[in-house]
mmCIF file of C-alpha atoms in Angstrom:
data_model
loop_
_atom_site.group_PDB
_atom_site.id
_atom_site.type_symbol
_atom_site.label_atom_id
_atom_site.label_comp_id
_atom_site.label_asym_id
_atom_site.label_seq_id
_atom_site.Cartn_x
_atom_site.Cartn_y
_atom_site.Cartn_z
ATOM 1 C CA UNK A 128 38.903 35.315 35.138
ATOM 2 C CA UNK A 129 39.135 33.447 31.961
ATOM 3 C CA UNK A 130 37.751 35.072 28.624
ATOM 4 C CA UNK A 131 34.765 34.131 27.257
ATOM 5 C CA UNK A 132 36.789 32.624 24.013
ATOM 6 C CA UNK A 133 38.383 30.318 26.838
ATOM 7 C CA UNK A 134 35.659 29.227 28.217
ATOM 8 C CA UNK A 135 34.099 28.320 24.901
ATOM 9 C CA UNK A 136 37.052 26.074 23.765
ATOM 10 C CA UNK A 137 35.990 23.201 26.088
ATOM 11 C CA UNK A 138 32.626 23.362 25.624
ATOM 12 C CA UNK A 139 32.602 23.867 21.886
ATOM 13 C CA UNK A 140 34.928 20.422 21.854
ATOM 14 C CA UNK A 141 32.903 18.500 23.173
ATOM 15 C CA UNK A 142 30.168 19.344 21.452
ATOM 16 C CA UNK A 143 32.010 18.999 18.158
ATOM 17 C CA UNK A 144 32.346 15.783 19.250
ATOM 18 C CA UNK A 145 28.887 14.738 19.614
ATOM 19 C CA UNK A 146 28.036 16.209 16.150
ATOM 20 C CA UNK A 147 31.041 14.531 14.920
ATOM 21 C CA UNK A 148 29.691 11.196 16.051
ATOM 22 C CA UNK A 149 26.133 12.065 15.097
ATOM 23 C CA UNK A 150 27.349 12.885 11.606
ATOM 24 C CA UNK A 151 29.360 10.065 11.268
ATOM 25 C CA UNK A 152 26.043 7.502 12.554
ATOM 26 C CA UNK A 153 24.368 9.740 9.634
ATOM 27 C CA UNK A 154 26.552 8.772 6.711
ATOM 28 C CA UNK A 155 26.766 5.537 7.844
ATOM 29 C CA UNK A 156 22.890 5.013 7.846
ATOM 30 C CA UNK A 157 21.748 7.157 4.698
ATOM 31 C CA UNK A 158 22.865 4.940 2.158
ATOM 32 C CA UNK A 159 21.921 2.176 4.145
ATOM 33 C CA UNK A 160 18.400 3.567 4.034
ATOM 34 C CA UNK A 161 18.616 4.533 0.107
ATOM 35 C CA UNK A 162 19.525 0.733 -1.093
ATOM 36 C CA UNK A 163 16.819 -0.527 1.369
ATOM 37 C CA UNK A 164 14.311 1.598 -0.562
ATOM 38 C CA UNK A 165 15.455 0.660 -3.979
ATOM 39 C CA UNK A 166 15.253 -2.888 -3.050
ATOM 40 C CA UNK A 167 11.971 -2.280 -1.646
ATOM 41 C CA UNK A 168 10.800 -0.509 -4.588
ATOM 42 C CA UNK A 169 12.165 -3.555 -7.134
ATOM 43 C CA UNK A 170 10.172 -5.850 -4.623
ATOM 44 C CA UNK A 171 6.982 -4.560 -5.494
ATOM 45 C CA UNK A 172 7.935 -4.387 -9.202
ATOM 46 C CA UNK A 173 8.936 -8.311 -8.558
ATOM 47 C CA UNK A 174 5.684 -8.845 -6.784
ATOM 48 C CA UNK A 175 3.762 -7.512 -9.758
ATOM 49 C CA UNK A 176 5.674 -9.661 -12.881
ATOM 50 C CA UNK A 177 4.280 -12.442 -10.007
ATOM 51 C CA UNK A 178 8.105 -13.456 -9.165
ATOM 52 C CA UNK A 179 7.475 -13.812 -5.267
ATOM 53 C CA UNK A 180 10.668 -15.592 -4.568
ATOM 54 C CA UNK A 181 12.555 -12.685 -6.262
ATOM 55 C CA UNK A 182 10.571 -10.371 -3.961
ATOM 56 C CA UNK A 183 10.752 -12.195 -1.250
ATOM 57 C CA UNK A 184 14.699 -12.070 -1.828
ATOM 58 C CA UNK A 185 14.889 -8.463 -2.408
ATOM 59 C CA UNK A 186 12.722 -7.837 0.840
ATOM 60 C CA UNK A 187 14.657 -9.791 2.827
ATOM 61 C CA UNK A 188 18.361 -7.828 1.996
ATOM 62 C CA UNK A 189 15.884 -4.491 2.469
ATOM 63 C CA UNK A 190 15.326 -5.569 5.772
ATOM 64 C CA UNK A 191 18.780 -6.322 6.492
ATOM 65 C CA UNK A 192 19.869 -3.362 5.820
ATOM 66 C CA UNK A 193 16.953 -1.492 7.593
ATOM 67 C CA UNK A 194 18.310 -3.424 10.622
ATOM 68 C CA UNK A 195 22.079 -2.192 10.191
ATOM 69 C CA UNK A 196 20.386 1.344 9.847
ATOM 70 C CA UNK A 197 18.690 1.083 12.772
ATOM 71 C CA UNK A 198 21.837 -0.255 14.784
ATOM 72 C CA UNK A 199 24.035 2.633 13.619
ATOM 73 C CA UNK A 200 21.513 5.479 14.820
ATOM 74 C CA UNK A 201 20.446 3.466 18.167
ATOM 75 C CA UNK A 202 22.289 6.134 20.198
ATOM 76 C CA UNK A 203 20.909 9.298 17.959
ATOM 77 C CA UNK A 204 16.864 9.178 17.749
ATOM 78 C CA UNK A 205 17.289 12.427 16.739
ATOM 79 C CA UNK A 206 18.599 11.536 13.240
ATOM 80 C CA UNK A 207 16.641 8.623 13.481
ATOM 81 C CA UNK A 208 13.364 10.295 13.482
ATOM 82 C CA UNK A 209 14.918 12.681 10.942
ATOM 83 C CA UNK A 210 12.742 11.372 8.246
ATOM 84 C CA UNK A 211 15.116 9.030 5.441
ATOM 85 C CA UNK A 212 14.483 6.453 7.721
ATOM 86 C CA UNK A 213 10.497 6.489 7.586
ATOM 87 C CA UNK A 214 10.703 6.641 4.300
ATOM 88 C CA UNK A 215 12.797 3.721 3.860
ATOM 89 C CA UNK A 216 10.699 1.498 6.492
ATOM 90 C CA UNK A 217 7.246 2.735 4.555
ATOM 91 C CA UNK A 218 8.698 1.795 1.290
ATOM 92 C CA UNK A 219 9.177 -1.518 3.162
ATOM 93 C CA UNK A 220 6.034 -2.259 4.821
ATOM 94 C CA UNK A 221 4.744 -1.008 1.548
ATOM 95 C CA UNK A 222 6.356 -3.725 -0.130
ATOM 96 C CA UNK A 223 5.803 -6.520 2.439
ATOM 97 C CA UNK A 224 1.898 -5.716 2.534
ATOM 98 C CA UNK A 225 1.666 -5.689 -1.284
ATOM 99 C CA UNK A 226 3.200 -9.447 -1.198
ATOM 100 C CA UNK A 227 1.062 -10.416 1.689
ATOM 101 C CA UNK A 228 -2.165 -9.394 -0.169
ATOM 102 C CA UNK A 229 -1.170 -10.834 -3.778
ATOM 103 C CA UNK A 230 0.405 -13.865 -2.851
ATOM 104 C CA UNK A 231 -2.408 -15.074 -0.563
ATOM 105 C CA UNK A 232 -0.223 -14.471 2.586
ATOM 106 C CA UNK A 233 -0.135 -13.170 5.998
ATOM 107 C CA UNK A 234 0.137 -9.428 6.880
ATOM 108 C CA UNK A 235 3.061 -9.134 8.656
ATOM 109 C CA UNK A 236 3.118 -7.386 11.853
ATOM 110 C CA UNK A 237 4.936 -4.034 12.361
ATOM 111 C CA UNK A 238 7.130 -5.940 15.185
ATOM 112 C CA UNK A 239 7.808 -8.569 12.981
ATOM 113 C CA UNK A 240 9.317 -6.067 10.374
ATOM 114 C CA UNK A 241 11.320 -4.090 12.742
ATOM 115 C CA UNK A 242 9.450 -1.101 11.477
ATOM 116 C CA UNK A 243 8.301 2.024 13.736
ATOM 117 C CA UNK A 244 4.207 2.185 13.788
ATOM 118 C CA UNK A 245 3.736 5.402 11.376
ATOM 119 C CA UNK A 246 6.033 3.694 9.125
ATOM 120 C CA UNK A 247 3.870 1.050 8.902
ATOM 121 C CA UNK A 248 0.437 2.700 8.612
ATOM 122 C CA UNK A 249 1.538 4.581 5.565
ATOM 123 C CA UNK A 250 3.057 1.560 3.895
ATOM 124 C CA UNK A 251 0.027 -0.159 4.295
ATOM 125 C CA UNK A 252 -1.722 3.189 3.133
ATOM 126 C CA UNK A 253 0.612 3.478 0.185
ATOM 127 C CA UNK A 254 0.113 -0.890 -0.895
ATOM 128 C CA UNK A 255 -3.084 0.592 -1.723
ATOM 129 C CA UNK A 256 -2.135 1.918 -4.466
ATOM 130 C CA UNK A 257 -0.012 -1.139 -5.585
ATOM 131 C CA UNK A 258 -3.051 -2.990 -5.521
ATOM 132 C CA UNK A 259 -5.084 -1.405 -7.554
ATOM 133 C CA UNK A 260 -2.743 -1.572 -9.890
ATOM 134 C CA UNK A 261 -2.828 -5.644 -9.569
ATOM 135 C CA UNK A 262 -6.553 -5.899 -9.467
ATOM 136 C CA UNK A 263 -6.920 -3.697 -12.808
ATOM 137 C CA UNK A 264 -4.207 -6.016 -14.364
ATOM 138 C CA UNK A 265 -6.198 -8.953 -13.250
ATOM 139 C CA UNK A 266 -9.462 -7.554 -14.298
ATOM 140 C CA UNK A 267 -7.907 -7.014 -18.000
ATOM 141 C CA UNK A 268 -7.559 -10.989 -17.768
ATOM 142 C CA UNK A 269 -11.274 -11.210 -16.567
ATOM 143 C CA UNK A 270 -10.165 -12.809 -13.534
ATOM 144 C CA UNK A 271 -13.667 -10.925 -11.623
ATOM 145 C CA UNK A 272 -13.207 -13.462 -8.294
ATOM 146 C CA UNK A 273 -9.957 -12.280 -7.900
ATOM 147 C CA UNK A 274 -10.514 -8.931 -7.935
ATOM 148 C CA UNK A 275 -13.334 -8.592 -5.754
ATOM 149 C CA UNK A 276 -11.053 -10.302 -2.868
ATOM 150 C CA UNK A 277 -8.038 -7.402 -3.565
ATOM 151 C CA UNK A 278 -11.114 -4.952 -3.176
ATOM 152 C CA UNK A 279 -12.267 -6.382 -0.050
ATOM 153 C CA UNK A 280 -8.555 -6.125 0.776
ATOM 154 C CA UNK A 281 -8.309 -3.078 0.176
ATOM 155 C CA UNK A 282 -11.435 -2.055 1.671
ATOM 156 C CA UNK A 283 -9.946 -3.863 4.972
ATOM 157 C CA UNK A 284 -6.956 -1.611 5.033
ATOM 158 C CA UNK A 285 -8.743 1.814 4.639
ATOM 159 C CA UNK A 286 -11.307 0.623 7.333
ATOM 160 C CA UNK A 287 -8.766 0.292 9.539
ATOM 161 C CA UNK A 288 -6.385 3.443 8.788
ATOM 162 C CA UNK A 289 -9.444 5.730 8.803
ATOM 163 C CA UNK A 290 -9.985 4.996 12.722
ATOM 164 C CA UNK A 291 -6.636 6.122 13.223
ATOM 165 C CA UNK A 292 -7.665 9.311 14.512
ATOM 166 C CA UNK A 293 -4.275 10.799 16.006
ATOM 167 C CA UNK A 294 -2.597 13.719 15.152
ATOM 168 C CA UNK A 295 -0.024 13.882 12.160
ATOM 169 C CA UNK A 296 2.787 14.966 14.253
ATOM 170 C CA UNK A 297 2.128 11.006 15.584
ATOM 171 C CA UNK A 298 1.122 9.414 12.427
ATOM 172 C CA UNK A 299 4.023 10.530 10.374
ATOM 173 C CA UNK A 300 1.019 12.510 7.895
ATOM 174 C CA UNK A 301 -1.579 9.446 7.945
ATOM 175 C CA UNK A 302 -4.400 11.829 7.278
ATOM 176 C CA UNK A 303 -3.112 12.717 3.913
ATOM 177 C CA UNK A 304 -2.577 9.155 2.993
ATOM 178 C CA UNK A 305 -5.470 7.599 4.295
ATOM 179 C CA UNK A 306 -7.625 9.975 2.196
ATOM 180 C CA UNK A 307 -5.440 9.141 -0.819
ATOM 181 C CA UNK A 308 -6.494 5.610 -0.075
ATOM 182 C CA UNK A 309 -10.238 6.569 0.078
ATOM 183 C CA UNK A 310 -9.799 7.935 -3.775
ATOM 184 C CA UNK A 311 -8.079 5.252 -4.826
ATOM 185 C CA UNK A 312 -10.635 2.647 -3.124
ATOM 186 C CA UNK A 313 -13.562 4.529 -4.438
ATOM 187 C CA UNK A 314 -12.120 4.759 -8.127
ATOM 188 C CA UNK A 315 -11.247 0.986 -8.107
ATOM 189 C CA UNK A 316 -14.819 -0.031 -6.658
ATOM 190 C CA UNK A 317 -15.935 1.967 -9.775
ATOM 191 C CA UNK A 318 -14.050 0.456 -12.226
ATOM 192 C CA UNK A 319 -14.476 -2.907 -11.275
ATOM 193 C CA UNK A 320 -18.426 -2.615 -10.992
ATOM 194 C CA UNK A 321 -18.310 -1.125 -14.532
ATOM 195 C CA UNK A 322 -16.628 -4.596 -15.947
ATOM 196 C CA UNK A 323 -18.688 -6.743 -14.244
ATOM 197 C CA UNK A 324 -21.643 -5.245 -15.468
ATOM 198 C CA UNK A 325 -20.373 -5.169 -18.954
ATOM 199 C CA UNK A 326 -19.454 -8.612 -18.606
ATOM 200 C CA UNK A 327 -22.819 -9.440 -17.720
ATOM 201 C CA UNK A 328 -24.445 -7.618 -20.650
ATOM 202 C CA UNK A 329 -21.738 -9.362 -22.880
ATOM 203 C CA UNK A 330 -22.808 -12.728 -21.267
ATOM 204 C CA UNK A 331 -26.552 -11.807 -21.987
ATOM 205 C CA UNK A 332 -26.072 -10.832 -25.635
ATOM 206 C CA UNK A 333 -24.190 -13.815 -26.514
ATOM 207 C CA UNK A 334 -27.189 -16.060 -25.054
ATOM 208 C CA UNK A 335 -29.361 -14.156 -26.598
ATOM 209 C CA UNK A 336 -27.720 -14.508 -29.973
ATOM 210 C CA UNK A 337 -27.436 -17.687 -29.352
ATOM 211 C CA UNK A 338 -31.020 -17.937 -29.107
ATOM 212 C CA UNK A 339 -31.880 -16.166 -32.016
ATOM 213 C CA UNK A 340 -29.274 -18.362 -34.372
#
């Protein structure tokens, strides 16, 4: 009979192999993930300076190589699901959402990104944030209109992420993000009902000054 050493030579080959090839379809994919990210990340910057063709450009190579990522791990969902790639595709959807809202455009879909559904819940989730950033922005430029349609926007999203009632372990963490969202929506509602009110009194004073001159 052989010895338990030889019998373990086989066995551990092969599987050296698989974890050879798995770590191989890793390296390949993580930095592939990392530059999609970054060009994500300048996207939104893009989106906010109001350069949409920039962002548009920088969203598209972010997709490209979200698409390469996903090619290279096809045969390994276990890397796949590891976690660098949801953050990559959130930072994505994130950025494609906040362009969509700003520019006056269509949401895209989650099949139309390429982008697995938790992935795309928290990117809309995190665009949240993004536009509050715009509407305050806008609001410092008294463009009130505006602003109340980013609200509404952003009103929209949390409606819709706060029926997502599934566990995290399905959501990739939703719960956490869609009550950062309900902060966020509440503080903006705030702020923005505070300058149109003091707009209003500013409006009234000058007519009544007017009045009085």
């Amino acid at each position: 009979m052989e010895s338990v050493g030889d019998q373990l030579e086989p066995i551990m080959e092969g599987v050296r192999a698989v974890f050879a090839d798995k770590h191989g379809a890793r390296e390949r994919a993580l930095p592939l993930c990392r530059e999609a990210l970054r060009h994500s990340a300048n996207a939104i910057r893009a989106v906010h300076r109001q350069e949409f063709a920039e962002a548009e450009g920088l969203i598209d190579r972010a997709g490209g190589l979200l698409a390469e990522a996903r090619a290279s791990l096809r045969d390994h969902p276990d890397t796949y699901y590891a976690g660098f790639v949801h953050d990559a595709q959130k930072e994505y959807a994130e950025a494609c959402a906040t362009l969509a809202v700003i520019a006056g455009r269509p949401l895209p879909t989650p099949q139309g990104l390429g982008v697995e559904l938790p992935a795309y819940l928290n990117g809309l989730g995190e665009a949240v944030g993004e536009l509050r950033r715009h509407l305050l922005d806008r609001l410092r430029a008294g463009d009130v209109e505006h602003c109340e349609g980013v609200l509404a926007a952003m009103d929209d999203i949390y409606s819709v992420l706060v029926t997502m009632d599934y566990p995290d372990a399905m959501t990739g963490g939703l719960r956490r993000t869609t009550d950062a969202v309900r902060g966020i929506l509440e503080r903006t509602r705030g702020d923005l009902t505070v300058s149109v009110r003091q707009r209003e009194l500013e409006r009234k004073l000058a007519e009544f000054g007017k009045r009085l001159g």
